[in-house]
Coordinates of N, CA, C and O in Angstrom, one line a residue:
H1 N -19.3 20.4 -14.2 CA -19.7 19.2 -13.4 C -20.3 18.0 -13.8 O -20.3 18.2 -15.5
E2 N -20.2 17.1 -13.4 CA -20.4 15.5 -14.3 C -22.2 16.1 -14.9 O -23.0 16.9 -14.2
A3 N -22.7 15.4 -16.0 CA -23.8 15.2 -16.0 C -24.8 15.4 -15.1 O -24.8 14.4 -13.8
F4 N -26.0 16.4 -15.0 CA -27.1 16.1 -14.0 C -28.1 15.0 -13.9 O -28.5 14.5 -15.2
R5 N -28.6 14.4 -12.6 CA -29.8 13.1 -13.1 C -30.7 13.8 -12.9 O -30.8 14.9 -12.9
I6 N -31.7 13.1 -13.6 CA -33.2 13.8 -14.3 C -34.0 12.3 -13.7 O -33.9 11.7 -14.3
S7 N -34.7 12.9 -12.9 CA -36.3 12.1 -12.5 C -37.2 12.4 -12.8 O -37.2 13.9 -12.2
T8 N -38.0 11.9 -13.1 CA -39.9 12.1 -13.6 C -40.6 12.3 -12.1 O -40.3 10.7 -12.3
M9 N -41.4 13.1 -12.1 CA -42.7 12.0 -11.4 C -43.5 13.1 -11.8 O -43.7 14.6 -11.7
T10 N -44.7 12.2 -11.7 CA -45.9 13.0 -12.7 C -45.5 13.9 -14.1 O -46.3 15.3 -13.3
N11 N -45.2 14.1 -14.7 CA -44.9 14.5 -15.1 C -44.0 16.1 -15.3 O -44.2 17.4 -16.5
S12 N -43.4 15.7 -14.6 CA -42.6 16.8 -14.2 C -41.0 17.0 -13.8 O -40.8 15.4 -13.1
A13 N -39.6 17.6 -14.4 CA -38.7 16.6 -14.0 C -37.8 17.5 -13.2 O -37.8 19.2 -13.5
T14 N -37.2 16.8 -11.9 CA -36.3 17.4 -11.1 C -35.0 17.3 -11.6 O -34.7 16.4 -11.9
V15 N -34.2 18.4 -11.1 CA -32.8 18.2 -12.0 C -32.3 18.3 -10.6 O -31.9 19.4 -9.8
H16 N -31.2 17.2 -10.4 CA -30.5 16.7 -9.7 C -28.9 17.4 -9.5 O -28.0 16.1 -10.6
P17 N -27.5 18.0 -8.9 CA -26.7 18.0 -9.2 C -26.5 17.3 -8.4 O -26.6 16.6 -8.0
P18 N -24.8 16.4 -9.1 CA -24.3 15.1 -8.5 C -23.7 15.9 -7.3 O -23.4 17.0 -7.1
P19 N -23.6 15.0 -6.1 CA -23.1 15.2 -5.0 C -21.7 15.9 -4.8 O -20.8 15.0 -5.9
W20 N -21.2 16.7 -3.6 CA -19.9 17.5 -4.5 C -19.2 16.8 -3.4 O -19.5 16.3 -2.6
T21 N -17.7 16.7 -3.9 CA -17.1 15.9 -3.2 C -15.8 16.7 -3.2 O -15.3 17.4 -4.2
P22 N -14.8 16.6 -1.9 CA -13.9 17.6 -1.6 C -13.0 17.3 -3.0 O -12.9 16.1 -3.8
P23 N -11.8 17.8 -3.0 CA -11.2 18.5 -4.4 C -9.9 16.8 -4.0 O -9.8 16.5 -3.0
E24 N -9.4 16.1 -5.1 CA -8.8 15.4 -5.0 C -6.4 15.9 -4.9 O -6.0 14.9 -3.9
D25 N -6.6 16.7 -4.8 CA -5.6 17.7 -4.4 C -4.9 17.7 -2.9 O -4.4 18.3 -2.7
I26 N -6.2 17.7 -1.9 CA -5.7 17.6 -0.9 C -4.6 16.5 0.0 O -5.0 15.1 0.2
R27 N -3.6 17.2 -0.1 CA -2.3 16.3 0.0 C -1.7 16.6 1.4 O -0.5 16.1 2.2
S28 N -2.0 18.2 1.7 CA -1.5 18.6 3.4 C -2.8 19.1 4.2 O -3.6 19.8 3.8
A29 N -1.8 19.9 5.3 CA -3.0 20.7 6.1 C -2.2 22.2 4.9 O -4.1 23.0 5.3
A30 N -2.0 22.2 4.4 CA -1.8 23.8 3.7 C -3.1 23.5 2.6 O -3.8 24.9 2.3
D31 N -3.0 22.0 1.9 CA -4.0 22.1 0.6 C -5.6 22.1 1.7 O -6.3 22.9 1.1
V32 N -6.0 21.4 2.6 CA -6.5 22.1 3.9 C -7.3 23.3 3.5 O -8.5 24.3 3.0
Q33 N -6.7 23.8 3.8 CA -6.8 26.0 4.3 C -6.9 26.5 3.4 O -7.9 27.1 3.2
R34 N -6.5 26.3 2.1 CA -6.3 27.1 1.3 C -7.6 26.5 0.1 O -8.5 27.3 -0.6
H35 N -8.3 25.1 0.2 CA -9.3 25.1 -0.1 C -10.7 25.8 0.9 O -12.1 25.7 0.0
I36 N -10.4 25.4 2.0 CA -11.4 26.2 3.2 C -12.0 27.8 2.8 O -12.6 28.4 3.2
L37 N -10.4 28.8 2.6 CA -10.7 29.8 2.5 C -11.4 29.7 1.1 O -12.2 31.3 0.7
A38 N -10.9 29.3 0.1 CA -11.3 29.2 -1.1 C -13.0 29.2 -0.9 O -14.2 30.1 -1.5
L39 N -13.3 28.2 0.1 CA -14.9 27.9 0.2 C -15.6 28.9 0.7 O -16.6 29.7 1.2
T40 N -14.9 29.5 2.0 CA -15.2 30.8 2.6 C -16.0 32.2 1.8 O -16.7 32.5 2.1
R41 N -15.0 32.0 1.0 CA -15.5 32.8 -0.3 C -16.4 33.4 -1.2 O -17.0 33.7 -1.9
D42 N -16.7 31.5 -1.1 CA -17.6 31.6 -2.5 C -19.3 31.6 -1.7 O -19.3 31.6 -1.0
S43 N -19.7 33.0 -2.7 CA -21.1 33.5 -1.9 C -22.0 32.7 -2.5 O -23.2 33.2 -2.6
S44 N -22.1 32.2 -3.8 CA -22.8 31.1 -4.3 C -23.4 30.2 -3.6 O -24.6 29.9 -3.2
L45 N -22.5 29.7 -2.2 CA -23.5 28.4 -1.1 C -23.8 29.2 0.3 O -23.7 30.0 0.7
T46 N -25.2 28.9 0.8 CA -25.5 28.9 1.6 C -24.3 28.7 2.6 O -23.2 27.6 2.4
E47 N -24.9 29.0 3.9 CA -23.5 28.6 5.4 C -23.7 27.6 5.5 O -23.4 26.8 6.0
H48 N -25.2 26.4 5.8 CA -25.2 25.3 5.8 C -24.5 24.8 5.4 O -23.6 23.5 5.1
E49 N -24.4 24.7 3.5 CA -23.0 24.1 2.3 C -21.8 23.9 2.7 O -21.5 23.2 2.5
K50 N -21.8 25.6 2.8 CA -19.8 25.8 3.4 C -19.9 25.0 4.1 O -19.2 24.3 4.5
S51 N -20.8 24.6 5.5 CA -19.9 24.0 6.5 C -19.7 22.6 6.4 O -19.1 21.4 7.0
R52 N -20.8 22.0 5.7 CA -20.7 20.6 5.0 C -19.5 20.3 4.1 O -19.0 19.0 4.2
R53 N -19.2 20.8 3.7 CA -18.0 20.7 2.8 C -17.0 21.3 3.2 O -16.2 20.6 3.3
R54 N -16.8 22.1 4.5 CA -16.5 22.4 5.0 C -15.0 21.4 6.0 O -14.4 20.4 6.4
Q55 N -16.4 20.3 6.4 CA -16.6 19.1 7.5 C -16.0 18.1 6.1 O -14.3 17.4 6.5
L56 N -16.4 17.7 4.9 CA -15.5 17.0 3.8 C -14.2 17.4 3.8 O -14.0 15.6 3.1
I57 N -13.9 18.3 2.9 CA -12.4 19.1 2.8 C -11.8 18.7 4.0 O -10.7 18.3 4.0
H58 N -11.9 19.0 5.5 CA -11.2 18.8 6.8 C -11.2 17.2 7.0 O -10.1 16.4 7.3
S59 N -11.9 16.2 6.9 CA -12.2 14.8 6.5 C -10.9 14.4 5.5 O -10.6 12.9 5.7
A60 N -10.9 14.7 4.0 CA -10.5 14.4 2.6 C -9.0 13.8 3.1 O -8.3 12.3 3.0
L61 N -8.3 14.7 4.1 CA -6.8 14.7 4.5 C -6.6 13.2 5.3 O -5.8 12.0 4.6
F62 N -7.3 13.4 6.5 CA -7.1 12.3 7.7 C -8.0 10.3 6.2 O -7.3 10.0 6.5
R63 N -8.9 11.3 5.3 CA -9.2 9.3 4.6 C -8.2 9.0 3.7 O -7.9 8.0 3.5
R64 N -7.5 10.7 3.0 CA -6.5 9.7 2.1 C -5.4 8.7 2.8 O -4.6 8.2 2.5
L65 N -5.0 9.6 3.9 CA -4.2 9.3 4.9 C -4.5 7.6 5.4 O -3.6 6.5 5.0
Q66 N -5.7 7.2 6.1 CA -6.2 6.1 6.3 C -6.2 5.3 5.1 O -5.3 3.8 5.3
R67 N -6.7 5.6 3.8 CA -6.1 4.5 2.6 C -4.9 4.6 1.8 O -4.5 3.1 2.0
A68 N -4.0 4.5 2.3 CA -2.2 5.0 1.9 C -1.8 3.7 3.2 O -1.1 3.3 2.9
R69 N -2.3 4.3 4.4 CA -2.0 3.3 5.1 C -2.4 2.1 5.2 O -1.9 0.7 5.5
H70 N -4.0 2.0 5.2 CA -4.4 0.4 4.6 C -4.2 -0.3 4.0 O -3.6 -1.4 3.3
D71 N -3.6 1.0 2.6 CA -3.1 -0.3 1.2 C -1.6 -0.4 1.3 O -0.9 -1.5 1.2
S72 N -0.9 0.2 2.1 CA 0.5 0.1 2.5 C 0.6 -1.1 3.3 O 1.4 -2.7 2.9
I73 N -0.1 -1.4 4.2 CA -0.2 -2.8 4.4 C -0.7 -3.8 4.4 O -0.2 -5.1 4.6
A74 N -2.2 -3.7 3.7 CA -1.9 -5.0 2.8 C -1.4 -5.3 1.8 O -1.3 -6.5 1.1
S75 N -0.5 -4.2 1.2 CA 0.6 -4.6 0.3 C 1.7 -5.7 1.1 O 2.2 -6.7 0.4
E76 N 2.2 -4.9 2.4 CA 3.1 -6.0 3.5 C 2.5 -7.4 3.3 O 3.4 -7.9 3.1
L77 N 1.1 -7.2 3.4 CA 0.5 -8.5 4.0 C 0.6 -9.9 2.8 O 0.3 -11.1 2.7
S78 N 0.1 -8.8 1.5 CA -0.2 -10.0 0.2 C 0.9 -10.7 0.2 O 1.0 -11.5 0.2
D79 N 1.9 -10.0 0.7 CA 3.7 -10.4 0.5 C 3.6 -12.0 1.3 O 4.2 -12.6 0.8
K80 N 2.8 -11.7 2.6 CA 3.1 -12.9 2.9 C 1.5 -13.6 3.3 O 2.1 -14.9 4.0
A81 N 1.1 -13.6 2.2 CA -0.4 -14.3 2.4 C 0.6 -15.8 2.1 O -0.8 -16.5 3.0
S82 N 0.9 -16.1 1.6 CA 1.0 -17.3 0.9 C 2.4 -18.0 2.0 O 2.6 -19.1 1.7
A83 N 2.5 -16.9 3.1 CA 3.9 -17.4 3.7 C 3.4 -18.8 4.4 O 1.9 -18.6 4.8
K84 N 3.9 -19.5 4.8 CA 4.0 -20.2 5.7 C 4.6 -20.6 7.3 O 5.8 -20.9 7.7
P85 N 3.9 -19.9 8.1 CA 4.6 -19.4 9.3 C 4.5 -20.6 10.2 O 3.6 -21.4 10.5
F86 N 5.8 -21.1 11.7 CA 5.7 -21.8 12.2 C 4.5 -21.5 13.7 O 5.5 -20.2 13.9
S87 N 4.3 -22.5 14.3 CA 3.6 -22.0 15.9 C 4.8 -22.5 16.8 O 5.9 -23.1 16.3
N88 N 4.5 -22.3 18.4 CA 6.2 -23.1 18.4 C 6.1 -23.8 19.2 O 6.7 -24.8 20.1
V89 N 4.4 -24.4 18.4 CA 4.4 -26.2 19.2 C 4.8 -27.0 18.8 O 4.8 -26.9 17.4
L90 N 5.4 -28.7 19.1 CA 5.9 -29.1 18.3 C 5.2 -30.7 18.0 O 4.1 -30.6 19.3
D91 N 5.1 -31.5 16.8 CA 4.5 -32.8 16.7 C 4.8 -33.5 17.3 O 6.2 -34.1 17.8
P92 N 4.0 -34.0 18.1 CA 4.8 -35.1 19.3 C 5.2 -36.2 18.5 O 6.3 -37.3 19.7
K93 N 4.1 -36.6 17.2 CA 4.9 -37.5 16.4 C 5.8 -37.5 15.9 O 7.0 -38.1 16.1
T94 N 6.7 -36.3 14.9 CA 7.4 -36.1 14.8 C 8.5 -35.2 14.9 O 9.6 -34.4 14.6
N95 N 8.6 -34.3 16.2 CA 9.2 -33.4 16.7 C 9.5 -32.3 16.2 O 10.4 -31.2 16.0
Q96 N 8.7 -31.8 15.1 CA 8.4 -30.9 14.3 C 7.4 -30.0 14.5 O 6.5 -30.2 15.3
R97 N 8.0 -28.5 14.2 CA 7.3 -27.2 14.9 C 5.8 -27.3 13.6 O 5.7 -28.0 12.6
L98 N 4.9 -27.3 14.8 CA 3.5 -27.3 13.5 C 3.4 -25.6 12.5 O 3.5 -24.9 13.4
L99 N 2.3 -25.4 11.9 CA 2.0 -24.2 11.5 C 1.3 -23.9 12.4 O 0.7 -24.7 13.1
G100 N 0.7 -22.5 12.4 CA 0.5 -22.1 13.0 C 0.9 -20.3 12.8 O 2.2 -19.9 12.5
C101 N 0.7 -20.0 14.1 CA 1.8 -18.6 15.1 C 2.4 -18.8 16.3 O 2.1 -19.7 17.1
R102 N 2.4 -17.4 17.0 CA 3.2 -17.7 18.2 C 2.1 -17.8 19.0 O 2.1 -18.4 20.9
H103 N 1.2 -17.7 19.3 CA -0.3 -17.7 19.9 C -1.4 -19.2 19.7 O -1.4 -19.6 20.3
Y104 N -1.1 -20.3 18.4 CA -1.6 -21.1 17.9 C -1.2 -22.0 17.0 O -1.0 -21.2 16.0
P105 N -1.3 -23.2 16.9 CA -1.1 -24.2 15.8 C -2.4 -23.8 15.3 O -3.4 -24.5 15.8
R106 N -2.0 -23.7 14.1 CA -3.1 -24.1 12.8 C -2.9 -24.6 11.4 O -2.1 -24.3 11.5
N107 N -3.5 -25.1 10.8 CA -3.1 -24.9 9.5 C -3.8 -24.3 8.5 O -4.4 -24.3 7.2
C108 N -4.4 -22.9 9.1 CA -5.4 -22.3 8.2 C -4.9 -20.5 8.5 O -4.3 -20.2 10.0
K109 N -4.9 -19.6 7.7 CA -5.5 -18.4 8.3 C -6.9 -17.9 7.9 O -7.4 -18.4 7.4
I110 N -7.3 -17.2 8.6 CA -8.3 -16.2 9.0 C -8.3 -14.8 8.0 O -7.1 -14.3 8.5
E111 N -9.2 -14.6 7.4 CA -9.3 -12.8 6.3 C -10.6 -12.4 7.4 O -11.6 -12.3 7.7
A112 N -10.0 -11.1 8.0 CA -10.2 -10.4 9.2 C -11.4 -9.2 8.2 O -11.1 -9.1 7.3
A113 N -12.8 -9.7 8.7 CA -13.9 -9.4 8.1 C -14.2 -7.6 8.0 O -14.2 -6.7 7.0
C114 N -13.3 -7.1 8.7 CA -12.7 -5.4 9.3 C -11.9 -4.9 8.0 O -12.0 -3.4 7.7
C115 N -11.1 -5.2 7.9 CA -10.5 -4.5 7.1 C -9.3 -6.0 5.9 O -8.5 -5.6 5.0
S116 N -10.0 -7.4 5.6 CA -10.2 -8.0 4.4 C -8.6 -8.5 4.5 O -8.2 -8.7 3.2
L117 N -8.2 -8.1 5.6 CA -6.4 -8.7 5.6 C -6.3 -10.2 6.1 O -7.6 -10.3 6.6
W118 N -5.4 -11.1 6.0 CA -4.9 -12.6 6.4 C -3.8 -12.3 7.6 O -3.1 -12.0 7.2
F119 N -4.5 -13.3 8.5 CA -4.0 -12.7 9.1 C -3.8 -15.2 10.1 O -5.0 -15.7 10.0
V120 N -3.4 -15.5 10.9 CA -3.2 -16.5 11.7 C -4.0 -16.5 12.8 O -4.9 -17.8 13.1
C121 N -3.8 -15.0 13.1 CA -5.1 -15.7 14.2 C -5.4 -14.0 14.4 O -5.2 -13.3 14.3
R122 N -6.8 -14.2 15.7 CA -7.1 -12.8 15.9 C -6.3 -12.1 16.7 O -6.1 -10.9 16.5
I123 N -5.2 -12.8 17.3 CA -4.8 -11.7 18.1 C -3.7 -11.1 17.0 O -3.2 -10.4 17.5
C124 N -2.8 -11.5 16.3 CA -1.8 -11.5 15.4 C -2.1 -10.0 14.7 O -1.6 -9.4 14.8
H125 N -3.9 -9.9 14.2 CA -4.6 -8.9 13.9 C -4.2 -7.7 15.0 O -4.1 -6.8 14.5
D126 N -4.9 -8.5 16.0 CA -4.8 -7.4 17.2 C -3.2 -6.5 17.4 O -3.6 -5.2 17.6
E127 N -2.1 -7.4 17.2 CA -1.3 -6.5 17.5 C -0.3 -6.1 16.6 O 1.2 -5.6 16.9
H128 N -1.0 -6.6 14.9 CA -0.3 -5.8 14.5 C 0.2 -4.6 15.0 O -1.0 -3.3 14.8
P129 N 1.1 -3.4 14.2 CA 1.6 -2.4 15.0 C 0.8 -1.3 13.8 O 0.5 -0.6 14.3
G130 N 0.6 -1.7 12.7 CA 0.1 -0.9 11.7 C -1.5 -0.6 11.2 O -2.0 -0.1 10.9
L131 N -2.3 -1.2 12.8 CA -3.7 -1.7 12.8 C -4.2 -0.8 13.6 O -3.4 -0.9 14.9
D132 N -5.3 0.3 13.5 CA -5.8 0.6 15.1 C -6.9 0.1 15.1 O -8.1 1.2 15.6
H133 N -6.7 -1.1 14.8 CA -9.0 -1.6 15.3 C -8.7 -3.1 15.3 O -7.8 -4.0 15.7
A134 N -9.7 -3.7 16.3 CA -9.4 -5.0 16.7 C -10.5 -5.6 15.9 O -11.2 -5.3 15.4
I135 N -9.7 -6.9 15.8 CA -10.6 -8.0 14.5 C -12.3 -7.9 15.2 O -12.5 -8.2 17.1
D136 N -13.0 -8.1 14.6 CA -14.5 -8.7 14.5 C -14.4 -10.2 14.8 O -14.6 -10.5 13.8
R137 N -13.8 -11.6 15.6 CA -13.4 -12.7 15.5 C -14.9 -13.2 14.7 O -15.2 -14.1 13.7
F138 N -16.3 -12.8 15.2 CA -17.3 -13.3 14.6 C -17.5 -13.5 13.4 O -18.6 -13.7 13.1
A139 N -17.3 -12.3 13.3 CA -17.4 -11.9 11.6 C -16.9 -12.4 10.3 O -16.9 -11.9 9.4
T140 N -15.7 -13.4 10.8 CA -15.3 -13.5 9.8 C -15.6 -14.5 9.1 O -16.8 -15.5 9.2
K141 N -15.7 -14.5 7.8 CA -16.2 -15.9 7.0 C -15.7 -16.1 5.7 O -15.6 -17.7 5.3
N142 N -14.5 -16.2 5.8 CA -12.9 -16.8 5.2 C -12.3 -17.4 5.8 O -11.2 -16.7 6.7
V143 N -11.6 -18.1 5.0 CA -10.3 -19.5 6.1 C -9.6 -19.6 4.4 O -9.9 -20.4 3.6
R144 N -8.1 -19.2 4.8 CA -7.2 -20.0 3.6 C -6.4 -21.0 4.2 O -5.7 -20.8 5.3
C145 N -6.2 -22.3 3.4 CA -5.4 -23.3 3.2 C -3.6 -22.8 3.2 O -3.4 -21.9 2.7
M146 N -3.3 -22.9 4.9 CA -2.0 -22.5 4.5 C -0.6 -23.9 4.0 O 0.0 -23.6 3.8
H147 N -1.4 -24.8 3.7 CA -0.9 -25.7 2.7 C -1.0 -25.9 1.0 O 0.0 -25.9 0.6
C148 N -2.3 -25.3 1.1 CA -2.5 -24.9 -0.9 C -3.1 -23.3 -1.2 O -3.4 -23.3 -2.6
D149 N -2.9 -22.9 -0.3 CA -3.7 -21.3 -0.3 C -5.1 -21.7 -0.8 O -5.6 -20.3 -1.4
N150 N -5.9 -22.9 -1.0 CA -7.3 -22.6 -0.9 C -8.4 -21.4 0.2 O -7.5 -21.3 1.1
V151 N -8.6 -20.8 -0.7 CA -10.0 -19.8 0.5 C -10.9 -20.5 -0.3 O -11.5 -20.6 -1.0
Q152 N -11.9 -20.4 1.3 CA -13.2 -21.2 1.1 C -14.3 -20.4 2.4 O -13.0 -20.1 3.3
P153 N -15.3 -21.0 2.7 CA -15.8 -20.1 3.7 C -16.1 -20.8 4.7 O -15.5 -22.5 5.0
V154 N -15.9 -20.0 6.0 CA -15.8 -20.6 7.1 C -16.7 -21.3 7.6 O -18.0 -20.7 7.2
N155 N -17.0 -22.3 8.1 CA -18.2 -22.6 8.0 C -18.7 -23.9 9.1 O -17.1 -24.5 9.4
S156 N -19.4 -24.4 9.7 CA -19.0 -25.0 11.0 C -18.9 -26.9 10.8 O -18.6 -28.0 11.1
S157 N -19.2 -27.2 9.0 CA -19.3 -28.4 8.7 C -18.1 -28.8 7.8 O -17.1 -30.1 8.1
A158 N -17.4 -27.3 7.7 CA -16.0 -27.6 6.8 C -14.6 -27.2 7.6 O -14.6 -25.9 7.7
H159 N -14.4 -28.4 8.6 CA -13.4 -28.0 9.2 C -12.2 -28.5 8.6 O -10.5 -28.9 9.0
S160 N -11.7 -29.2 7.5 CA -11.3 -29.4 6.3 C -11.0 -28.7 5.2 O -11.7 -28.0 4.7
C161 N -9.6 -28.4 4.0 CA -9.7 -27.5 3.1 C -10.3 -28.2 2.2 O -10.8 -29.5 1.7
T162 N -11.3 -27.8 1.3 CA -12.6 -28.6 0.0 C -10.8 -28.3 -0.6 O -11.6 -29.5 -1.7
S163 N -9.7 -28.4 -1.4 CA -9.1 -28.5 -1.9 C -8.0 -29.9 -2.1 O -8.2 -30.7 -2.6
C164 N -7.6 -29.5 -0.7 CA -6.2 -30.3 -0.5 C -6.7 -31.8 0.6 O -5.7 -32.4 0.3
G165 N -8.0 -31.4 1.2 CA -8.7 -32.4 2.7 C -7.5 -31.9 3.5 O -7.6 -33.1 4.3
T166 N -6.6 -31.3 3.8 CA -6.0 -30.7 5.4 C -6.5 -30.3 6.2 O -7.8 -29.5 5.7
R167 N -6.9 -30.9 7.3 CA -7.1 -30.7 8.7 C -7.1 -29.7 8.8 O -5.9 -29.2 9.2
F168 N -7.7 -28.7 9.1 CA -7.1 -26.8 9.7 C -6.6 -27.1 11.2 O -5.8 -26.6 11.5
A169 N -7.8 -27.4 11.9 CA -7.1 -27.7 13.5 C -8.2 -28.7 14.2 O -8.9 -29.6 13.3
L170 N -7.8 -29.4 15.0 CA -8.5 -30.4 16.1 C -9.7 -29.9 16.3 O -10.4 -31.1 16.9
Y171 N -9.1 -28.5 16.7 CA -10.3 -28.3 17.7 C -11.4 -26.8 16.9 O -10.2 -25.7 16.2
F172 N -12.1 -26.6 16.7 CA -13.4 -25.6 15.8 C -14.2 -25.6 16.5 O -15.4 -25.8 17.0
C173 N -14.8 -23.7 17.2 CA -15.7 -23.1 17.4 C -16.1 -22.5 16.3 O -15.8 -21.7 15.5
S174 N -17.1 -22.7 15.9 CA -17.9 -22.4 15.0 C -18.9 -20.5 15.4 O -19.0 -20.0 14.2
I175 N -18.8 -20.5 16.2 CA -19.6 -19.0 17.0 C -18.5 -18.0 17.2 O -18.8 -17.2 16.3
C176 N -17.1 -18.5 17.5 CA -16.0 -17.2 17.2 C -14.7 -17.8 16.4 O -13.9 -16.6 16.2
K177 N -15.0 -18.4 15.3 CA -14.8 -18.9 14.6 C -12.5 -18.9 15.0 O -12.0 -18.6 14.3
F178 N -13.1 -19.8 15.8 CA -11.7 -20.1 16.3 C -10.9 -21.7 16.1 O -11.3 -22.4 16.3
Y179 N -9.6 -21.5 15.2 CA -9.1 -22.7 14.9 C -7.9 -23.4 16.2 O -7.0 -21.9 16.4
D180 N -7.6 -24.7 16.6 CA -6.6 -25.0 17.8 C -6.6 -25.9 17.0 O -6.6 -26.5 17.3
N181 N -5.4 -26.5 17.0 CA -4.5 -27.8 16.4 C -3.9 -27.7 17.4 O -1.8 -29.0 17.4
T182 N -3.3 -27.9 19.0 CA -2.3 -28.3 19.9 C -3.0 -29.6 19.8 O -4.1 -30.0 20.3
P183 N -1.6 -30.4 19.8 CA -1.8 -31.3 20.4 C -2.6 -31.9 21.9 O -2.6 -31.9 22.3

C-alpha cells in the first residue's frame, strides 16, 4: 500500500490507510469474477468492507468501458473540432450556404458542459449515436468561433468573437445559450 496519512489531534496520532481502489487489471467479466472470489476468501475484511469492495469491483469494468467510449468519441470529435460544417440555409445576398448544422445556421460551436465535447448545436449533441445522455444547454459555458477557432466564455454581451470579430448569430438567448443565424 501507499504511504499512510497521519493526522494529529490533541497530541494523538491517528493512522488512516489510503482508500481502497479496485485493481487496474479488470477488463472482462471473468476478471470481475476472479477478484470477487478472492475478496470473498479474504478473512481479514468485515462483511461490510467486502460488500463495499464488491460494489467497486463490479462497477470498475463499467467505468472503464464508459471512459474508453468517451475517449473514443472525444477523439473522433476533436478531429472535427476545427471543421467548418454548413447548414442547409442559404445566405440571401450571396446564395451560399451558411455555416452551421442541419438544424441551425450559426458561426460558432458550443462546448457541452456534460461531456466537454464540441457541437454545433444541442440537437447535434443529443442525436450523436455514441452519447448516452442529453445536453444541459443551460450549463453551456464556452463557445468556439467557426471562423478562427477562438474559444471564449458564453455571455449575454459577447455575441461576436473576441478574436476575429465574427458575429456568432443574428439571435442569441443568454438563458438557454441558443444561437440562430437564420436570415
